[in-house]
PDB file of C-alpha atoms and ligand atoms in Angstrom:
ATOM      1  CA  MET A 300      68.000  98.506  81.553  1.00 83.00           C
ATOM      2  CA  ALA A 301      68.474 102.228  81.096  1.00 94.00           C
ATOM      3  CA  ILE A 302      71.677 104.459  79.641  1.00 97.00           C
ATOM      4  CA  LEU A 303      72.532 106.732  82.700  1.00 97.00           C
ATOM      5  CA  LYS A 304      74.030 109.777  81.985  1.00 98.00           C
ATOM      6  CA  ILE A 305      77.960 110.174  82.865  1.00 98.00           C
ATOM      7  CA  VAL A 306      78.827 112.379  85.571  1.00 98.00           C
ATOM      8  CA  LYS A 307      82.170 114.566  83.712  1.00 98.00           C
ATOM      9  CA  PHE A 308      85.341 115.393  85.788  1.00 98.00           C
ATOM     10  CA  ASP A 309      84.403 119.281  85.915  1.00 97.00           C
ATOM     11  CA  GLU A 310      81.193 118.326  88.331  1.00 98.00           C
ATOM     12  CA  PRO A 311      81.461 118.538  91.658  1.00 98.00           C
ATOM     13  CA  LEU A 312      79.822 115.114  92.231  1.00 98.00           C
ATOM     14  CA  ILE A 313      82.561 112.642  90.989  1.00 98.00           C
ATOM     15  CA  ARG A 314      85.086 113.837  94.055  1.00 98.00           C
ATOM     16  CA  LYS A 315      82.417 112.620  96.820  1.00 98.00           C
ATOM     17  CA  VAL A 316      83.276 109.712  98.443  1.00 98.00           C
ATOM     18  CA  SER A 317      80.787 106.602  98.038  1.00 98.00           C
ATOM     19  CA  ARG A 318      79.229 104.939 100.771  1.00 98.00           C
ATOM     20  CA  PRO A 319      79.099 100.988 101.516  1.00 98.00           C
ATOM     21  CA  VAL A 320      76.273  99.104 100.169  1.00 98.00           C
ATOM     22  CA  GLU A 321      74.171  97.904 103.359  1.00 98.00           C
ATOM     23  CA  GLU A 322      71.529  95.627 101.613  1.00 97.00           C
ATOM     24  CA  ILE A 323      71.478  94.078  97.934  1.00 97.00           C
ATOM     25  CA  THR A 324      68.253  95.438  97.068  1.00 98.00           C
ATOM     26  CA  PRO A 325      66.621  95.314  94.110  1.00 98.00           C
ATOM     27  CA  ARG A 326      68.126  98.991  93.398  1.00 97.00           C
ATOM     28  CA  ILE A 327      71.236  97.400  93.945  1.00 98.00           C
ATOM     29  CA  LEU A 328      70.675  95.030  91.223  1.00 98.00           C
ATOM     30  CA  THR A 329      69.238  97.703  89.143  1.00 98.00           C
ATOM     31  CA  LEU A 330      72.196  99.814  89.119  1.00 98.00           C
ATOM     32  CA  LEU A 331      74.173  97.219  88.403  1.00 98.00           C
ATOM     33  CA  ASP A 332      72.473  96.172  85.079  1.00 98.00           C
ATOM     34  CA  ASP A 333      71.991  99.662  84.259  1.00 98.00           C
ATOM     35  CA  MET A 334      75.912 100.648  85.043  1.00 98.00           C
ATOM     36  CA  THR A 335      76.957  97.586  82.624  1.00 98.00           C
ATOM     37  CA  GLU A 336      74.560  98.701  79.991  1.00 98.00           C
ATOM     38  CA  THR A 337      75.588 102.689  80.688  1.00 98.00           C
ATOM     39  CA  MET A 338      79.392 101.475  80.187  1.00 98.00           C
ATOM     40  CA  ARG A 339      78.878  99.233  77.172  1.00 97.00           C
ATOM     41  CA  ALA A 340      77.498 101.947  75.205  1.00 97.00           C
ATOM     42  CA  ALA A 341      79.779 104.561  75.708  1.00 97.00           C
ATOM     43  CA  GLY A 342      82.590 102.094  74.812  1.00 95.00           C
ATOM     44  CA  GLY A 343      84.173 101.737  78.221  1.00 96.00           C
ATOM     45  CA  CYS A 344      85.794  98.955  80.372  1.00 97.00           C
ATOM     46  CA  GLY A 345      84.735 100.092  83.763  1.00 98.00           C
ATOM     47  CA  LEU A 346      82.276 102.078  85.281  1.00 98.00           C
ATOM     48  CA  ALA A 347      81.858 103.115  89.136  1.00 98.00           C
ATOM     49  CA  ALA A 348      78.158 103.810  90.359  1.00 98.00           C
ATOM     50  CA  VAL A 349      79.484 107.490  91.367  1.00 98.00           C
ATOM     51  CA  GLN A 350      80.160 108.174  87.257  1.00 98.00           C
ATOM     52  CA  VAL A 351      76.058 107.799  86.891  1.00 98.00           C
ATOM     53  CA  GLY A 352      75.535 109.874  90.316  1.00 98.00           C
ATOM     54  CA  VAL A 353      75.022 107.248  92.920  1.00 98.00           C
ATOM     55  CA  LEU A 354      77.081 107.304  95.636  1.00 98.00           C
ATOM     56  CA  ARG A 355      77.478 103.765  96.097  1.00 98.00           C
ATOM     57  CA  ARG A 356      80.555 101.782  96.625  1.00 98.00           C
ATOM     58  CA  VAL A 357      79.453  99.592  93.527  1.00 98.00           C
ATOM     59  CA  VAL A 358      81.742  99.373  90.451  1.00 98.00           C
ATOM     60  CA  VAL A 359      81.520  97.295  86.640  1.00 98.00           C
ATOM     61  CA  ILE A 360      84.699  96.092  84.724  1.00 98.00           C
ATOM     62  CA  GLU A 361      84.609  94.657  81.466  1.00 98.00           C
ATOM     63  CA  VAL A 362      88.393  94.041  79.918  1.00 97.00           C
ATOM     64  CA  GLU A 363      87.315  90.842  78.417  1.00 95.00           C
ATOM     65  CA  GLU A 364      84.201  91.274  76.377  1.00 94.00           C
ATOM     66  CA  GLY A 365      81.349  89.353  77.358  1.00 95.00           C
ATOM     67  CA  ASN A 366      83.065  89.176  80.496  1.00 97.00           C
ATOM     68  CA  VAL A 367      81.232  91.510  83.213  1.00 98.00           C
ATOM     69  CA  ILE A 368      82.721  91.674  86.830  1.00 98.00           C
ATOM     70  CA  GLU A 369      80.355  93.458  89.327  1.00 98.00           C
ATOM     71  CA  LEU A 370      82.467  94.755  92.574  1.00 98.00           C
ATOM     72  CA  ILE A 371      79.849  95.631  95.663  1.00 98.00           C
ATOM     73  CA  ASN A 372      82.431  97.095  98.367  1.00 98.00           C
ATOM     74  CA  PRO A 373      85.561  96.361  96.726  1.00 98.00           C
ATOM     75  CA  LYS A 374      88.965  96.651  98.672  1.00 98.00           C
ATOM     76  CA  ILE A 375      92.192  95.677  97.139  1.00 98.00           C
ATOM     77  CA  ILE A 376      93.799  93.472  99.509  1.00 98.00           C
ATOM     78  CA  ALA A 377      97.096  93.109  97.377  1.00 98.00           C
ATOM     79  CA  TYR A 378      99.123  94.576  94.701  1.00 97.00           C
ATOM     80  CA  ALA A 379     102.494  93.776  92.945  1.00 98.00           C
ATOM     81  CA  GLY A 380     104.757  95.311  90.915  1.00 98.00           C
ATOM     82  CA  GLU A 381     104.431  98.360  88.398  1.00 98.00           C
ATOM     83  CA  GLN A 382     103.099  99.188  85.256  1.00 98.00           C
ATOM     84  CA  GLU A 383     103.038 102.342  82.962  1.00 97.00           C
ATOM     85  CA  ASP A 384     100.297 102.701  80.462  1.00 96.00           C
ATOM     86  CA  ALA A 385      97.571 105.251  78.739  1.00 96.00           C
ATOM     87  CA  GLU A 386      94.383 105.240  80.699  1.00 97.00           C
ATOM     88  CA  GLY A 387      91.132 107.171  79.879  1.00 97.00           C
ATOM     89  CA  CYS A 388      87.570 107.499  81.905  1.00 98.00           C
ATOM     90  CA  LEU A 389      84.055 107.944  80.435  1.00 98.00           C
ATOM     91  CA  SER A 390      83.895 110.960  82.850  1.00 98.00           C
ATOM     92  CA  ASN A 391      86.764 112.792  80.837  1.00 98.00           C
ATOM     93  CA  PRO A 392      86.125 111.480  77.458  1.00 96.00           C
ATOM     94  CA  GLY A 393      88.466 111.877  74.427  1.00 94.00           C
ATOM     95  CA  ASN A 394      91.263 112.132  77.042  1.00 96.00           C
ATOM     96  CA  TYR A 395      93.994 109.956  78.237  1.00 97.00           C
ATOM     97  CA  GLY A 396      97.063 110.192  80.276  1.00 97.00           C
ATOM     98  CA  ILE A 397      99.731 108.086  81.119  1.00 97.00           C
ATOM     99  CA  VAL A 398      99.550 106.664  84.540  1.00 98.00           C
ATOM    100  CA  ARG A 399     101.702 104.309  87.182  1.00 98.00           C
ATOM    101  CA  ARG A 400      99.642 101.074  88.596  1.00 98.00           C
ATOM    102  CA  PRO A 401     100.498  97.876  90.255  1.00 98.00           C
ATOM    103  CA  ALA A 402     101.142  95.582  87.736  1.00 98.00           C
ATOM    104  CA  ALA A 403      98.977  92.877  89.729  1.00 98.00           C
ATOM    105  CA  VAL A 404      96.314  93.224  92.221  1.00 98.00           C
ATOM    106  CA  THR A 405      94.046  91.166  94.577  1.00 98.00           C
ATOM    107  CA  VAL A 406      90.399  92.989  95.050  1.00 98.00           C
ATOM    108  CA  ARG A 407      87.858  91.342  97.485  1.00 98.00           C
ATOM    109  CA  ALA A 408      84.090  92.405  96.758  1.00 98.00           C
ATOM    110  CA  LEU A 409      80.471  91.133  97.286  1.00 98.00           C
ATOM    111  CA  ASP A 410      78.839  89.952  94.345  1.00 98.00           C
ATOM    112  CA  ARG A 411      75.466  90.276  93.746  1.00 98.00           C
ATOM    113  CA  TYR A 412      74.139  87.911  95.689  1.00 98.00           C
ATOM    114  CA  GLY A 413      76.080  89.289  98.915  1.00 98.00           C
ATOM    115  CA  LYS A 414      78.587  86.784  98.373  1.00 98.00           C
ATOM    116  CA  GLU A 415      82.496  87.762  99.399  1.00 98.00           C
ATOM    117  CA  PHE A 416      84.711  86.830  96.339  1.00 98.00           C
ATOM    118  CA  GLU A 417      88.115  87.704  95.421  1.00 98.00           C
ATOM    119  CA  VAL A 418      89.730  88.906  91.913  1.00 98.00           C
ATOM    120  CA  ASN A 419      93.249  88.163  90.632  1.00 98.00           C
ATOM    121  CA  GLY A 420      93.568  91.033  88.146  1.00 97.00           C
ATOM    122  CA  LYS A 421      96.861  91.927  85.950  1.00 97.00           C
ATOM    123  CA  ASP A 422      97.865  94.348  82.939  1.00 97.00           C
ATOM    124  CA  LEU A 423      94.812  96.082  81.983  1.00 97.00           C
ATOM    125  CA  LEU A 424      92.262  94.236  84.660  1.00 98.00           C
ATOM    126  CA  ALA A 425      94.668  95.657  87.455  1.00 98.00           C
ATOM    127  CA  ARG A 426      94.804  99.136  86.115  1.00 98.00           C
ATOM    128  CA  ALA A 427      90.928  99.101  85.665  1.00 98.00           C
ATOM    129  CA  ILE A 428      90.347  97.581  89.361  1.00 98.00           C
ATOM    130  CA  CYS A 429      92.541 100.019  90.377  1.00 98.00           C
ATOM    131  CA  HIS A 430      91.060 103.048  88.472  1.00 98.00           C
ATOM    132  CA  GLU A 431      87.407 102.526  89.127  1.00 98.00           C
ATOM    133  CA  CYS A 432      88.290 101.855  92.964  1.00 98.00           C
ATOM    134  CA  ASP A 433      89.623 105.000  92.940  1.00 98.00           C
ATOM    135  CA  HIS A 434      86.364 106.775  91.616  1.00 98.00           C
ATOM    136  CA  LEU A 435      84.684 105.222  95.325  1.00 98.00           C
ATOM    137  CA  ASP A 436      86.983 107.947  97.208  1.00 98.00           C
ATOM    138  CA  GLY A 437      86.518 110.850  94.811  1.00 98.00           C
ATOM    139  CA  LYS A 438      90.348 109.956  92.819  1.00 98.00           C
ATOM    140  CA  ILE A 439      90.395 110.403  89.471  1.00 98.00           C
ATOM    141  CA  TYR A 440      92.871 109.348  87.355  1.00 98.00           C
ATOM    142  CA  THR A 441      94.351 113.076  86.559  1.00 97.00           C
ATOM    143  CA  ASP A 442      95.346 113.173  90.253  1.00 97.00           C
ATOM    144  CA  ILE A 443      98.232 110.914  89.826  1.00 97.00           C
ATOM    145  CA  GLU A 444      98.985 111.214  85.757  1.00 97.00           C
ATOM    146  CA  LEU A 445     102.295 111.091  84.856  1.00 96.00           C
ATOM    147  CA  ARG A 446     101.473 113.121  81.881  1.00 96.00           C
ATOM    148  CA  PRO A 447      98.648 113.599  79.629  1.00 95.00           C
ATOM    149  CA  LEU A 448      98.786 112.244  76.255  1.00 95.00           C
ATOM    150  CA  THR A 449      99.373 114.774  73.382  1.00 93.00           C
ATOM    151  CA  ARG A 450      96.690 114.828  70.167  1.00 92.00           C
ATOM    152  CA  GLU A 451      98.969 113.293  68.149  1.00 93.00           C
ATOM    153  CA  GLU A 452      99.467 110.118  70.253  1.00 90.00           C
ATOM    154  CA  ILE A 453      95.354 109.812  70.892  1.00 91.00           C
ATOM    155  CA  LYS A 454      95.234 110.079  67.062  1.00 89.00           C
ATOM    156  CA  GLU A 455      97.998 107.311  67.027  1.00 89.00           C
ATOM    157  CA  MET A 456      95.662 105.347  69.580  1.00 83.00           C
ATOM    158  CA  SER A 457      93.079 105.177  67.609  1.00 74.00           C
ATOM    159  CA  ARG A 458      94.650 103.920  64.752  1.00 69.00           C
TER     160      ARG A 458
HETATM  161 NI1  LIG B 246      86.829 106.724  85.821  1.00 78.89          NI
END
């Protein structure tokens, strides 16, 4: 496994639309492993392939420690409710914004064996799924944030 360099918000690549995975090759499996290692090393709870410079529809999420969810070609097929909370991104280190997201979502994707599955997520998991799926379309949370957190609020968060 390898820790990859994370693309930042000011790099044009972050705005690119990722292409679907047509075949789950060993390269895709290595990508998934490297993404998980990179996400953990950076202390994040989600990462999209575009953030490590690969324009493929691949996402990893770890909201619950030790439970990594790998999503290939994810599609949100249902959502319900609303939540507003602080959100950050490994491509925008040290910054957070208040973002409105669905309270719950259902995402359909392929797993690493090419099998279709669904995940129901609420609260932070729903937020992470939405955030990472947005990345696959070149969208970032600052596009839709209600407001950025102030330095003081960020300091409070880490306390
Ligand atoms: Ni992000």
